[in-house]
Tab-separated table of C-alpha atoms and ligand atoms in Angstrom:
chain	number	residue	atom	x	y	z
A	41	UNK	CA	-0.016	-0.022	0.038
A	42	UNK	CA	1.281	3.422	-0.943
A	43	UNK	CA	-0.054	6.400	1.035
A	44	UNK	CA	0.590	10.096	0.966
A	45	UNK	CA	-0.006	12.501	3.809
A	46	UNK	CA	-1.219	16.035	2.865
A	47	UNK	CA	-2.703	16.958	6.371
A	48	UNK	CA	0.907	17.413	7.468
A	49	UNK	CA	1.279	20.303	4.957
A	50	UNK	CA	-0.745	22.342	7.496
A	51	UNK	CA	0.961	23.837	10.474
A	52	UNK	CA	2.229	21.690	13.352
A	53	UNK	CA	-0.727	22.672	15.722
A	54	UNK	CA	-3.018	20.568	13.484
A	55	UNK	CA	-1.702	17.212	14.402
A	56	UNK	CA	0.702	15.275	16.518
A	57	UNK	CA	3.026	12.816	14.926
A	58	UNK	CA	2.344	9.726	16.792
A	59	UNK	CA	3.486	5.959	16.306
A	60	UNK	CA	0.887	3.234	16.886
A	61	UNK	CA	1.595	0.796	19.878
A	62	UNK	CA	2.076	-2.789	18.804
A	63	UNK	CA	-0.263	-5.428	20.069
A	64	UNK	CA	0.372	-8.987	21.097
A	65	UNK	CA	-1.414	-11.168	18.618
A	66	UNK	CA	-3.256	-9.482	15.886
A	67	UNK	CA	-5.508	-11.114	13.341
A	68	UNK	CA	-7.983	-9.894	10.830
A	69	UNK	CA	-11.645	-10.535	11.645
A	70	UNK	CA	-13.061	-8.834	8.501
A	71	UNK	CA	-11.488	-7.557	5.236
A	72	UNK	CA	-13.802	-5.519	3.057
A	73	UNK	CA	-13.183	-6.871	-0.397
A	74	UNK	CA	-15.794	-4.718	-2.102
A	75	UNK	CA	-14.329	-1.590	-0.664
A	76	UNK	CA	-10.896	-2.563	-1.497
A	77	UNK	CA	-12.074	-3.032	-5.125
A	78	UNK	CA	-13.955	0.191	-5.207
A	79	UNK	CA	-10.816	2.160	-3.993
A	80	UNK	CA	-8.653	0.371	-6.486
A	81	UNK	CA	-6.447	-1.199	-3.847
A	82	UNK	CA	-4.386	-4.372	-4.348
A	83	UNK	CA	-6.413	-7.167	-2.774
A	84	UNK	CA	-3.462	-9.533	-2.638
A	85	UNK	CA	-1.594	-7.079	-0.422
A	86	UNK	CA	-4.125	-7.660	2.342
A	87	UNK	CA	-3.008	-11.351	2.562
A	88	UNK	CA	0.540	-10.329	3.165
A	89	UNK	CA	2.292	-10.314	6.704
A	90	UNK	CA	2.917	-6.598	6.054
A	91	UNK	CA	-0.675	-5.814	5.676
A	92	UNK	CA	-1.594	-7.202	9.111
A	93	UNK	CA	1.541	-5.603	10.663
A	94	UNK	CA	0.805	-2.188	9.201
A	95	UNK	CA	-2.956	-2.271	9.955
A	96	UNK	CA	-2.590	-3.461	13.509
A	97	UNK	CA	0.316	-0.962	14.207
A	98	UNK	CA	3.077	-3.408	14.505
A	99	UNK	CA	5.019	-1.383	11.957
A	100	UNK	CA	4.459	1.773	9.880
A	101	UNK	CA	4.797	2.261	6.130
A	102	UNK	CA	8.066	4.136	5.267
A	103	UNK	CA	6.180	6.650	2.951
A	104	UNK	CA	4.225	8.423	5.624
A	105	UNK	CA	4.207	9.265	9.264
A	106	UNK	CA	1.035	8.481	11.245
A	107	UNK	CA	-0.712	11.464	12.890
A	108	UNK	CA	-3.368	12.212	15.414
A	109	UNK	CA	-5.496	14.940	14.463
A	110	UNK	CA	-6.164	17.935	16.815
A	111	UNK	CA	-9.778	19.062	17.429
A	112	UNK	CA	-12.105	20.561	20.074
A	113	UNK	CA	-15.863	20.307	20.377
A	114	UNK	CA	-19.185	21.004	22.101
A	115	UNK	CA	-20.134	17.865	23.997
A	116	UNK	CA	-23.760	17.774	24.980
A	117	UNK	CA	-23.678	21.557	24.484
A	118	UNK	CA	-20.548	22.220	26.722
A	119	UNK	CA	-17.251	23.505	25.327
A	120	UNK	CA	-14.334	21.244	25.528
A	121	UNK	CA	-11.200	23.049	24.221
A	122	UNK	CA	-9.047	19.999	23.502
A	123	UNK	CA	-10.224	16.610	22.350
A	124	UNK	CA	-8.380	15.296	19.258
A	125	UNK	CA	-7.724	11.734	18.109
A	126	UNK	CA	-7.303	10.029	21.456
A	127	UNK	CA	-7.412	6.550	20.057
A	128	UNK	CA	-7.123	7.000	16.346
A	129	UNK	CA	-4.160	7.501	14.009
A	130	UNK	CA	-4.328	8.753	10.497
A	131	UNK	CA	-1.762	6.525	8.570
A	132	UNK	CA	-2.051	8.637	5.351
A	133	UNK	CA	-4.227	8.975	2.277
A	134	UNK	CA	-4.835	6.497	-0.482
A	135	UNK	CA	-5.631	7.780	-3.939
A	136	UNK	CA	-8.227	5.839	-5.981
A	137	UNK	CA	-8.071	5.576	-9.760
A	138	UNK	CA	-10.255	8.549	-10.170
A	139	UNK	CA	-7.756	10.734	-8.114
A	140	UNK	CA	-9.881	11.010	-4.973
A	141	UNK	CA	-7.869	10.865	-1.691
A	142	UNK	CA	-9.184	8.634	1.160
A	143	UNK	CA	-7.978	8.895	4.761
A	144	UNK	CA	-6.813	5.461	6.132
A	145	UNK	CA	-7.203	5.512	9.907
A	146	UNK	CA	-6.641	3.053	12.652
A	147	UNK	CA	-9.036	3.367	15.431
A	148	UNK	CA	-7.893	1.752	18.652
A	149	UNK	CA	-4.035	1.692	17.740
A	150	UNK	CA	-2.872	2.890	21.177
A	151	UNK	CA	-2.502	6.252	22.991
A	152	UNK	CA	-1.693	9.624	21.498
A	153	UNK	CA	-0.924	12.993	22.938
A	154	UNK	CA	-4.774	13.549	22.957
A	155	UNK	CA	-5.673	10.342	25.019
A	156	UNK	CA	-6.033	12.241	28.303
A	157	UNK	CA	-6.865	9.342	30.679
A	158	UNK	CA	-7.907	6.962	27.903
A	159	UNK	CA	-6.062	3.894	26.848
A	160	UNK	CA	-6.036	4.641	23.188
A	161	UNK	CA	-7.639	1.300	22.635
A	162	UNK	CA	-11.006	-0.033	21.496
A	163	UNK	CA	-13.112	-2.933	22.588
A	164	UNK	CA	-14.016	-5.441	19.793
A	165	UNK	CA	-17.710	-4.561	20.470
A	166	UNK	CA	-17.538	-0.930	19.155
A	167	UNK	CA	-15.393	-2.229	16.274
A	168	UNK	CA	-17.942	-4.831	15.230
A	169	UNK	CA	-20.792	-2.113	15.666
A	170	UNK	CA	-19.018	0.567	13.583
A	171	UNK	CA	-17.953	-1.952	10.869
A	172	UNK	CA	-21.577	-3.159	10.584
A	173	UNK	CA	-22.961	0.271	10.726
A	174	UNK	CA	-20.808	2.181	8.310
A	175	UNK	CA	-21.028	-0.673	5.690
A	176	UNK	CA	-24.951	-0.835	6.239
A	177	UNK	CA	-25.152	2.879	5.781
A	178	UNK	CA	-23.066	2.880	2.684
A	179	UNK	CA	-25.249	0.092	1.207
A	180	UNK	CA	-28.288	2.276	1.847
A	181	UNK	CA	-26.646	5.054	-0.153
A	182	UNK	CA	-26.193	7.288	3.008
A	183	UNK	CA	-22.961	9.262	3.095
A	184	UNK	CA	-20.632	7.765	5.665
A	185	UNK	CA	-17.090	6.898	6.692
A	186	UNK	CA	-16.366	3.235	5.695
A	187	UNK	CA	-14.698	0.120	7.309
A	188	UNK	CA	-11.707	-1.290	5.310
A	189	UNK	CA	-10.875	-4.097	7.889
A	190	UNK	CA	-11.372	-5.082	11.423
A	191	UNK	CA	-8.720	-6.623	13.486
A	192	UNK	CA	-8.718	-8.596	16.815
A	193	UNK	CA	-5.697	-7.490	18.834
A	194	UNK	CA	-5.308	-10.586	20.968
A	195	UNK	CA	-5.231	-8.188	23.960
A	196	UNK	CA	-8.037	-7.200	26.405
A	197	UNK	CA	-9.250	-3.846	27.408
A	198	UNK	CA	-10.904	-2.785	30.670
A	199	UNK	CA	-14.207	-1.288	30.156
A	200	UNK	CA	-17.357	-2.129	32.316
A	201	UNK	CA	-15.891	-5.448	32.196
A	202	UNK	CA	-12.607	-6.917	30.662
A	203	UNK	CA	-13.387	-7.243	26.870
A	204	UNK	CA	-11.229	-8.454	23.947
A	205	UNK	CA	-9.585	-5.582	22.123
A	206	UNK	CA	-10.036	-4.655	18.414
A	207	UNK	CA	-8.945	-2.087	15.803
A	208	UNK	CA	-11.052	-0.756	13.137
A	209	UNK	CA	-9.353	0.252	9.777
A	210	UNK	CA	-11.546	3.232	8.892
A	211	UNK	CA	-11.718	4.976	5.537
A	212	UNK	CA	-12.928	8.508	5.027
A	213	UNK	CA	-12.773	11.121	2.494
A	214	UNK	CA	-12.273	13.446	5.464
A	215	UNK	CA	-11.869	13.233	9.195
A	216	UNK	CA	-12.174	17.070	9.707
A	217	UNK	CA	-15.079	17.989	12.013
A	218	UNK	CA	-16.816	21.221	13.137
A	219	UNK	CA	-14.725	20.729	16.252
A	220	UNK	CA	-11.584	20.952	14.092
A	221	UNK	CA	-12.523	24.512	13.176
A	222	UNK	CA	-13.512	25.334	16.711
A	223	UNK	CA	-10.250	24.223	17.955
A	224	UNK	CA	-8.488	27.047	16.221
A	225	UNK	CA	-11.186	29.716	16.088
A	226	UNK	CA	-11.757	29.576	19.836
A	227	UNK	CA	-8.066	30.316	20.406
A	228	UNK	CA	-8.365	33.292	18.057
A	229	UNK	CA	-6.058	31.589	15.520
A	230	UNK	CA	-8.008	32.915	12.460
A	231	UNK	CA	-5.094	32.273	10.215
A	232	UNK	CA	-5.248	28.603	11.019
A	233	UNK	CA	-9.035	28.671	10.421
A	234	UNK	CA	-8.407	30.149	6.950
A	235	UNK	CA	-5.685	27.513	6.276
A	236	UNK	CA	-8.010	24.719	7.296
A	237	UNK	CA	-10.855	26.151	5.083
A	238	UNK	CA	-8.554	26.233	2.005
A	239	UNK	CA	-7.328	22.719	2.763
A	240	UNK	CA	-11.094	21.547	2.770
A	241	UNK	CA	-11.806	23.569	-0.363
A	242	UNK	CA	-8.837	22.191	-2.245
A	243	UNK	CA	-9.677	18.581	-1.358
A	244	UNK	CA	-13.385	18.478	-1.398
A	245	UNK	CA	-14.832	21.629	-3.041
A	246	UNK	CA	-12.342	22.346	-5.892
A	247	UNK	CA	-14.790	24.576	-7.741
A	248	UNK	CA	-14.370	27.094	-5.067
A	249	UNK	CA	-10.714	27.380	-5.191
A	250	UNK	CA	-9.537	31.007	-5.291
A	251	UNK	CA	-13.080	32.523	-5.280
A	252	UNK	CA	-13.414	35.686	-3.208
A	253	UNK	CA	-16.379	34.613	-1.145
A	254	UNK	CA	-15.335	31.082	-0.763
A	255	UNK	CA	-15.890	30.908	3.023
A	256	UNK	CA	-19.542	31.768	2.657
A	257	UNK	CA	-20.139	29.506	-0.418
A	258	UNK	CA	-18.280	26.685	1.386
A	259	UNK	CA	-20.422	27.153	4.610
A	260	UNK	CA	-23.580	27.087	2.203
A	261	UNK	CA	-22.398	23.707	0.817
A	262	UNK	CA	-21.715	22.368	4.222
A	263	UNK	CA	-25.236	23.291	5.326
A	264	UNK	CA	-26.744	21.585	2.218
A	265	UNK	CA	-24.683	18.459	2.776
A	266	UNK	CA	-25.722	18.293	6.524
A	267	UNK	CA	-29.297	18.995	5.712
A	268	UNK	CA	-29.275	15.998	3.196
A	269	UNK	CA	-27.457	13.830	5.573
A	270	UNK	CA	-29.756	14.248	8.540
A	271	UNK	CA	-32.696	13.724	6.298
A	272	UNK	CA	-31.261	10.501	4.870
A	273	UNK	CA	-30.713	9.263	8.485
A	274	UNK	CA	-34.277	9.963	9.391
A	275	UNK	CA	-35.690	8.251	6.420
A	276	UNK	CA	-34.369	4.922	7.597
A	277	UNK	CA	-34.920	5.658	11.371
A	278	UNK	CA	-31.228	6.160	12.322
A	279	UNK	CA	-30.308	7.970	15.500
A	280	UNK	CA	-26.763	8.943	15.557
A	281	UNK	CA	-26.745	9.233	19.343
A	282	UNK	CA	-23.866	11.537	20.021
A	283	UNK	CA	-24.110	14.593	17.650
A	284	UNK	CA	-21.422	16.613	19.469
A	285	UNK	CA	-19.676	19.102	17.218
A	286	UNK	CA	-16.557	16.885	17.307
A	287	UNK	CA	-18.579	14.012	15.813
A	288	UNK	CA	-20.064	16.152	13.051
A	289	UNK	CA	-18.128	15.969	9.763
A	290	UNK	CA	-17.896	19.113	7.523
A	291	UNK	CA	-18.275	17.162	4.297
A	292	UNK	CA	-21.645	15.755	5.363
A	293	UNK	CA	-20.639	12.185	6.049
A	294	UNK	CA	-21.809	10.197	9.052
A	295	UNK	CA	-18.852	9.834	11.304
A	296	UNK	CA	-18.047	8.362	14.765
A	297	UNK	CA	-20.613	5.588	15.325
A	298	UNK	CA	-20.979	5.236	19.103
A	299	UNK	CA	-24.316	4.704	20.822
A	300	UNK	CA	-26.265	4.912	17.586
A	301	UNK	CA	-29.484	2.921	17.033
A	302	UNK	CA	-32.210	2.276	14.496
A	303	UNK	CA	-35.920	2.660	15.115
A	304	UNK	CA	-38.057	-0.336	15.134
A	305	UNK	CA	-41.440	1.192	16.059
A	306	UNK	CA	-41.704	4.732	14.825
A	307	UNK	CA	-41.470	6.655	18.094
A	308	UNK	CA	-39.972	9.951	17.193
A	309	UNK	CA	-38.913	10.793	20.755
A	310	UNK	CA	-36.620	7.693	20.887
A	311	UNK	CA	-33.229	7.850	22.634
A	312	UNK	CA	-31.083	4.857	22.880
A	313	UNK	CA	-27.882	6.300	24.037
A	314	UNK	CA	-27.156	5.321	27.631
A	315	UNK	CA	-25.305	8.682	28.203
A	316	UNK	CA	-28.057	10.858	26.678
A	317	UNK	CA	-30.156	11.457	29.858
A	318	UNK	CA	-31.829	14.619	28.637
A	319	UNK	CA	-32.822	13.239	25.171
A	320	UNK	CA	-30.650	16.037	23.526
A	321	UNK	CA	-29.860	13.620	20.555
A	322	UNK	CA	-33.191	11.872	20.225
A	323	UNK	CA	-34.388	10.868	16.770
A	324	UNK	CA	-36.615	13.965	16.207
A	325	UNK	CA	-34.138	16.324	17.829
A	326	UNK	CA	-31.470	15.672	15.057
A	327	UNK	CA	-32.418	18.522	12.585
A	328	UNK	CA	-32.371	21.081	15.374
A	329	UNK	CA	-29.073	19.822	16.727
A	330	UNK	CA	-27.500	19.885	13.265
A	331	UNK	CA	-28.605	23.479	12.975
A	332	UNK	CA	-27.107	24.178	16.474
A	333	UNK	CA	-23.774	22.608	15.422
A	334	UNK	CA	-23.760	24.550	12.165
A	335	UNK	CA	-24.191	27.679	14.187
A	336	UNK	CA	-20.964	26.756	16.068
A	337	UNK	CA	-19.215	26.459	12.712
A	338	UNK	CA	-20.669	29.684	11.596
A	339	UNK	CA	-19.021	31.336	14.644
A	340	UNK	CA	-15.692	30.022	13.450
A	341	UNK	CA	-15.956	31.634	10.077
A	342	UNK	CA	-17.087	35.048	11.173
A	343	UNK	CA	-13.678	36.786	10.606
A	344	UNK	CA	-13.671	35.297	7.161
A	345	UNK	CA	-16.997	36.471	6.167
A	346	UNK	CA	-16.651	40.190	6.666
A	347	UNK	CA	-14.381	42.797	8.288
A	348	UNK	CA	-17.194	44.218	10.265
A	349	UNK	CA	-18.390	41.693	12.911
A	350	UNK	CA	-22.067	42.884	12.789
A	351	UNK	CA	-22.107	42.310	8.983
A	352	UNK	CA	-20.428	38.949	9.333
A	353	UNK	CA	-23.090	37.780	11.860
A	354	UNK	CA	-25.849	39.131	9.469
A	355	UNK	CA	-24.336	37.132	6.505
A	356	UNK	CA	-23.829	33.886	8.626
A	357	UNK	CA	-27.390	34.154	9.994
A	358	UNK	CA	-28.899	34.568	6.567
A	359	UNK	CA	-27.136	31.476	5.290
A	360	UNK	CA	-27.870	29.507	8.507
A	361	UNK	CA	-31.470	30.279	8.034
A	362	UNK	CA	-31.647	28.187	4.895
A	363	UNK	CA	-31.121	25.090	6.952
A	364	UNK	CA	-34.550	24.301	8.201
A	365	UNK	CA	-36.117	24.756	4.791
A	366	UNK	CA	-33.324	22.562	3.026
A	367	UNK	CA	-33.958	19.790	5.773
A	368	UNK	CA	-37.762	20.106	5.444
A	369	UNK	CA	-37.863	19.739	1.673
A	370	UNK	CA	-35.398	16.931	1.523
A	371	UNK	CA	-37.046	15.121	4.198
A	372	UNK	CA	-40.628	15.582	2.866
A	373	UNK	CA	-39.657	14.683	-0.607
A	374	UNK	CA	-37.865	11.580	0.619
A	375	UNK	CA	-40.719	10.312	2.655
A	376	UNK	CA	-43.140	11.220	-0.200
A	377	UNK	CA	-41.008	9.097	-2.605
A	378	UNK	CA	-40.908	6.327	0.063
A	379	UNK	CA	-44.778	6.128	-0.163
A	380	UNK	CA	-44.579	5.955	-3.840
A	381	UNK	CA	-46.284	9.300	-4.315
A	382	UNK	CA	-45.172	12.525	-6.188
A	383	UNK	CA	-43.157	15.126	-4.104
A	384	UNK	CA	-44.005	17.821	-6.663
A	385	UNK	CA	-47.744	17.608	-5.631
A	386	UNK	CA	-48.419	19.325	-2.245
A	387	UNK	CA	-51.412	17.038	-1.551
A	388	UNK	CA	-49.117	14.014	-1.997
A	389	UNK	CA	-46.505	15.485	0.417
A	390	UNK	CA	-49.277	16.157	3.126
A	391	UNK	CA	-50.641	12.655	2.806
A	392	UNK	CA	-47.236	11.053	2.941
A	393	UNK	CA	-46.054	13.065	5.991
A	394	UNK	CA	-49.465	12.036	7.643
A	395	UNK	CA	-48.306	8.429	7.569
A	396	UNK	CA	-45.514	9.397	10.004
A	397	UNK	CA	-48.164	10.700	12.465
A	398	UNK	CA	-50.353	7.451	12.132
A	399	UNK	CA	-47.187	5.392	12.584
A	400	UNK	CA	-46.209	7.339	15.668
A	401	UNK	CA	-49.807	7.032	17.230
A	402	UNK	CA	-49.806	3.348	16.484
A	403	UNK	CA	-46.145	2.258	17.241
A	404	UNK	CA	-45.878	0.738	13.745
A	405	UNK	CA	-42.472	-0.747	12.696
A	406	UNK	CA	-41.027	2.011	10.314
A	407	UNK	CA	-39.128	-0.231	8.046
A	408	UNK	CA	-41.760	-2.870	7.630
A	409	UNK	CA	-44.485	-0.280	6.993
A	410	UNK	CA	-42.756	1.431	4.139
A	411	UNK	CA	-41.577	-1.877	2.556
A	412	UNK	CA	-44.957	-3.333	2.957
A	413	UNK	CA	-46.600	-0.465	1.399
A	414	UNK	CA	-44.730	-1.128	-1.863
A	415	UNK	CA	-46.661	-4.280	-2.404
A	416	UNK	CA	-50.131	-2.911	-1.855
A	417	UNK	CA	-52.630	-2.839	-4.631
A	418	UNK	CA	-54.494	0.301	-5.854
A	419	UNK	CA	-57.587	-1.152	-4.195
A	420	UNK	CA	-57.951	-2.252	-0.572
A	421	UNK	CA	-58.075	-6.045	-0.073
A	422	UNK	CA	-56.708	-8.986	1.904
A	423	UNK	CA	-53.154	-7.915	0.754
A	424	UNK	CA	-53.245	-4.883	3.119
A	425	UNK	CA	-53.195	-7.257	6.045
A	426	UNK	CA	-49.314	-7.435	6.187
A	427	UNK	CA	-49.213	-3.685	6.810
A	428	UNK	CA	-52.354	-2.864	8.757
A	429	UNK	CA	-51.511	-5.532	11.492
A	430	UNK	CA	-48.306	-3.454	12.155
A	431	UNK	CA	-50.520	-0.727	13.538
A	432	UNK	CA	-52.102	-0.835	17.031
A	433	UNK	CA	-55.349	0.322	15.515
A	434	UNK	CA	-55.402	-1.302	11.985
A	435	UNK	CA	-58.299	0.940	11.111
A	436	UNK	CA	-56.154	4.081	11.603
A	437	UNK	CA	-53.967	2.620	8.692
A	438	UNK	CA	-57.114	1.953	6.607
A	439	UNK	CA	-58.206	5.585	7.083
A	440	UNK	CA	-54.728	6.753	5.924
A	441	UNK	CA	-54.580	4.209	3.034
A	442	UNK	CA	-57.872	5.682	1.810
A	443	UNK	CA	-56.166	9.056	1.258
A	444	UNK	CA	-53.039	7.420	-0.190
A	445	UNK	CA	-55.053	5.489	-2.685
A	446	UNK	CA	-56.807	8.652	-3.706
A	447	UNK	CA	-53.286	10.193	-4.500
A	448	UNK	CA	-52.390	7.014	-6.370
A	449	UNK	CA	-55.131	7.586	-8.924
A	450	UNK	CA	-53.197	10.838	-9.945
A	451	UNK	CA	-50.247	8.666	-11.030
A	452	UNK	CA	-51.686	5.999	-13.150
A	453	UNK	CA	-48.630	3.762	-12.323
A	454	UNK	CA	-48.992	-0.038	-12.647
A	455	UNK	CA	-48.366	-1.930	-9.357
A	456	UNK	CA	-45.236	-3.809	-10.614
A	457	UNK	CA	-43.429	-0.592	-11.538
A	458	UNK	CA	-44.537	1.064	-8.197
A	459	UNK	CA	-43.338	-1.814	-6.246
A	460	UNK	CA	-39.897	-1.786	-7.927
A	461	UNK	CA	-39.444	1.916	-7.462
A	462	UNK	CA	-40.491	1.736	-3.908
A	463	UNK	CA	-38.483	-1.365	-3.025
A	464	UNK	CA	-35.423	0.530	-4.482
A	465	UNK	CA	-35.715	3.087	-1.636
A	466	UNK	CA	-37.430	1.281	1.229
A	467	UNK	CA	-34.906	-1.268	2.575
A	468	UNK	CA	-36.153	-4.766	3.590
A	469	UNK	CA	-33.244	-4.960	6.075
A	470	UNK	CA	-31.698	-2.406	8.351
A	471	UNK	CA	-29.091	-2.963	11.282
A	472	UNK	CA	-31.729	-3.286	13.953
A	473	UNK	CA	-30.298	-2.903	17.403
A	474	UNK	CA	-30.957	-6.533	18.460
A	475	UNK	CA	-29.161	-7.902	15.320
A	476	UNK	CA	-26.072	-5.660	16.023
A	477	UNK	CA	-26.192	-6.861	19.633
A	478	UNK	CA	-26.228	-10.548	18.629
A	479	UNK	CA	-23.053	-9.978	16.616
A	480	UNK	CA	-21.441	-8.033	19.328
A	481	UNK	CA	-22.222	-10.639	22.007
A	482	UNK	CA	-20.831	-13.394	19.886
A	483	UNK	CA	-17.676	-11.331	19.220
A	484	UNK	CA	-17.068	-10.312	22.878
A	485	UNK	CA	-18.107	-13.653	24.516
A	486	UNK	CA	-16.694	-16.254	22.094
A	487	UNK	CA	-14.443	-14.280	19.629
A	488	UNK	CA	-17.038	-15.625	17.149
A	489	UNK	CA	-17.254	-13.330	14.140
A	490	UNK	CA	-19.639	-15.479	12.066
A	491	UNK	CA	-22.732	-13.687	13.075
A	492	UNK	CA	-21.016	-10.339	12.126
A	493	UNK	CA	-20.146	-11.740	8.741
A	494	UNK	CA	-23.608	-13.112	8.105
A	495	UNK	CA	-25.158	-9.763	9.080
A	496	UNK	CA	-22.686	-7.798	7.010
A	497	UNK	CA	-23.523	-9.853	3.938
A	498	UNK	CA	-27.354	-9.516	4.527
A	499	UNK	CA	-26.911	-5.752	4.903
A	500	UNK	CA	-24.910	-5.444	1.850
A	501	UNK	CA	-28.056	-5.881	-0.126
A	502	UNK	CA	-30.668	-3.996	2.001
A	503	UNK	CA	-33.139	-3.448	-0.875
A	504	UNK	CA	-33.266	-7.012	-2.062
A	505	UNK	CA	-35.784	-9.552	-0.864
A	506	UNK	CA	-33.946	-12.306	0.762
A	507	UNK	CA	-36.715	-14.789	1.785
A	508	UNK	CA	-34.258	-17.042	3.541
A	509	UNK	CA	-33.359	-14.202	5.901
A	510	UNK	CA	-37.029	-13.065	6.616
A	511	UNK	CA	-36.381	-13.539	10.322
A	512	UNK	CA	-33.935	-10.609	10.224
A	513	UNK	CA	-36.300	-8.319	8.610
A	514	UNK	CA	-38.643	-7.646	11.504
A	515	UNK	CA	-38.466	-6.156	14.962
A	516	UNK	CA	-37.098	-8.050	18.021
A	517	UNK	CA	-39.035	-10.399	20.234
A	518	UNK	CA	-39.759	-8.773	23.552
A	519	UNK	CA	-36.908	-10.649	25.217
A	520	UNK	CA	-34.499	-9.503	22.481
A	521	UNK	CA	-35.186	-5.897	22.682
A	522	UNK	CA	-32.240	-3.546	23.168
A	523	UNK	CA	-33.243	-0.281	24.841
A	524	UNK	CA	-29.899	1.221	25.434
A	525	UNK	CA	-26.862	1.484	23.310
A	526	UNK	CA	-23.245	2.401	24.537
A	527	UNK	CA	-20.222	4.176	23.408
A	528	UNK	CA	-18.320	1.385	24.871
A	529	UNK	CA	-15.034	3.308	23.909
B	825	AMP	P1	-16.069	9.893	21.097
B	825	AMP	O1	-17.085	9.974	22.233
B	825	AMP	O2	-15.689	8.445	20.781
B	825	AMP	O3	-16.409	10.658	19.901
B	825	AMP	O4	-14.781	10.436	21.784
B	825	AMP	C1	-14.628	11.658	22.392
B	825	AMP	C2	-13.177	11.916	22.680
B	825	AMP	O5	-12.555	10.872	23.530
B	825	AMP	C3	-12.263	11.820	21.423
B	825	AMP	O6	-11.214	12.894	21.652
B	825	AMP	C4	-11.669	10.481	21.477
B	825	AMP	O7	-10.483	10.343	20.880
B	825	AMP	C5	-11.518	10.196	23.001
B	825	AMP	N1	-11.563	8.800	23.299
B	825	AMP	C6	-12.612	8.042	23.250
B	825	AMP	N2	-12.231	6.769	23.731
B	825	AMP	C7	-10.886	6.838	23.992
B	825	AMP	C8	-9.953	5.873	24.555
B	825	AMP	N3	-10.241	4.754	24.785
B	825	AMP	N4	-8.727	6.249	24.818
B	825	AMP	C9	-8.318	7.599	24.477
B	825	AMP	N5	-9.223	8.453	23.992
B	825	AMP	C10	-10.477	8.090	23.739
B	826	MG	MG1	-15.752	11.211	18.278
């Protein structure tokens, strides 16, 4: 593997050169063949001793020096001036055949200058969860960091209990967070903020290179990407769980999978994260929190927006004000398409959004409802039973379905083509919490990674019917229900 390192062209305050700490007995538990191919990497290399040595931190490539990135952040609304990669090392960047650069990062490779009291390690549980989640999200078409490989270290880590250790080999177009901008802006280092902005523009927004109002234009694009991301999450019932500004990417990727979860029943107030006592990061709070995070980013950019601070605030506020509308349109259109209706017709949007209310009032399973809807005929009949029985009051669904069918008459679309279009956007399978938990339990208790592999395989084709795996399509039995998810760092 040949890597470059462009982040080190930034001043030294942006990172700390750090060597990984070797582990006793590393072995691969997963290698992501599909991603290796997509990135134009040499698959044969991953079978070499060097690959395991490099990706488990026994040795480093001659071409690059690993670094830990510096960042700060607002955690649960509270300012924390220094966070940084406490258990992650950026090995360098891989360039794919199209010329795109991808960060290759080891998560859990040992302490860094930013580790504070942490051990710099990761339990195998969060490694399995992040591997499964990031690949499931990618298969759903949702912007995300990726998992290139997962490694068992042969060591243990002390968490709530003693657990086996792991390393995730993470791939991302960028690991820059809102918190990276905050780290410099809040120290008054405006030149560094400008340098970081230009780094981002050169790498991810090349059409803005050298434009005079690039800070504002860039900010506008971050707002658009974030609105789209949160909308995409919410269309599949995803709850990030810890949307601190240090876990919020400025290129609009999902990053830092911790105590995330997916909704079974559509209950918009749902919080799974065991550390989120106030429900700050509940499913339905995510758009407001994204807007709050973007305001923190706006504060960092003020000196670059205008010389006069009042004027800069005015410009930033105007741009920020676009967020709620961008989110609303993206989400409403998405939900409308998920019901097979036409987002350009206001009546259709109203009816489609009404389904969310009926689902919420009747604790209907979100994934099964949308998937089931795609198979329903233009006329009510016995076929409706699969969907109506998901609702506490099936007649509430019948009433909604009446409005839906009235809208369908506007479209004159045959059932097979509607089913095909709806199945292409309504997954049959998502990473339900109880499925992730099974894979994690097997990994932690028995170092058994077969459940993880089977689940990853299933979720790599989320839109395909896979009748042999029907039992993984639905919600958990009462005794399998997972009500709390953990960072488990
Ligand atoms: P997170 O909640 O995973 O986003 O992490 C918040 C901060 O804690 C980041 O600066 C992490 O790098 C750091 N951190 C989390 N776990 C560890 C660990 N085991 N050792 C050192 N630092 C950690
Ligand atoms: Mg984080």
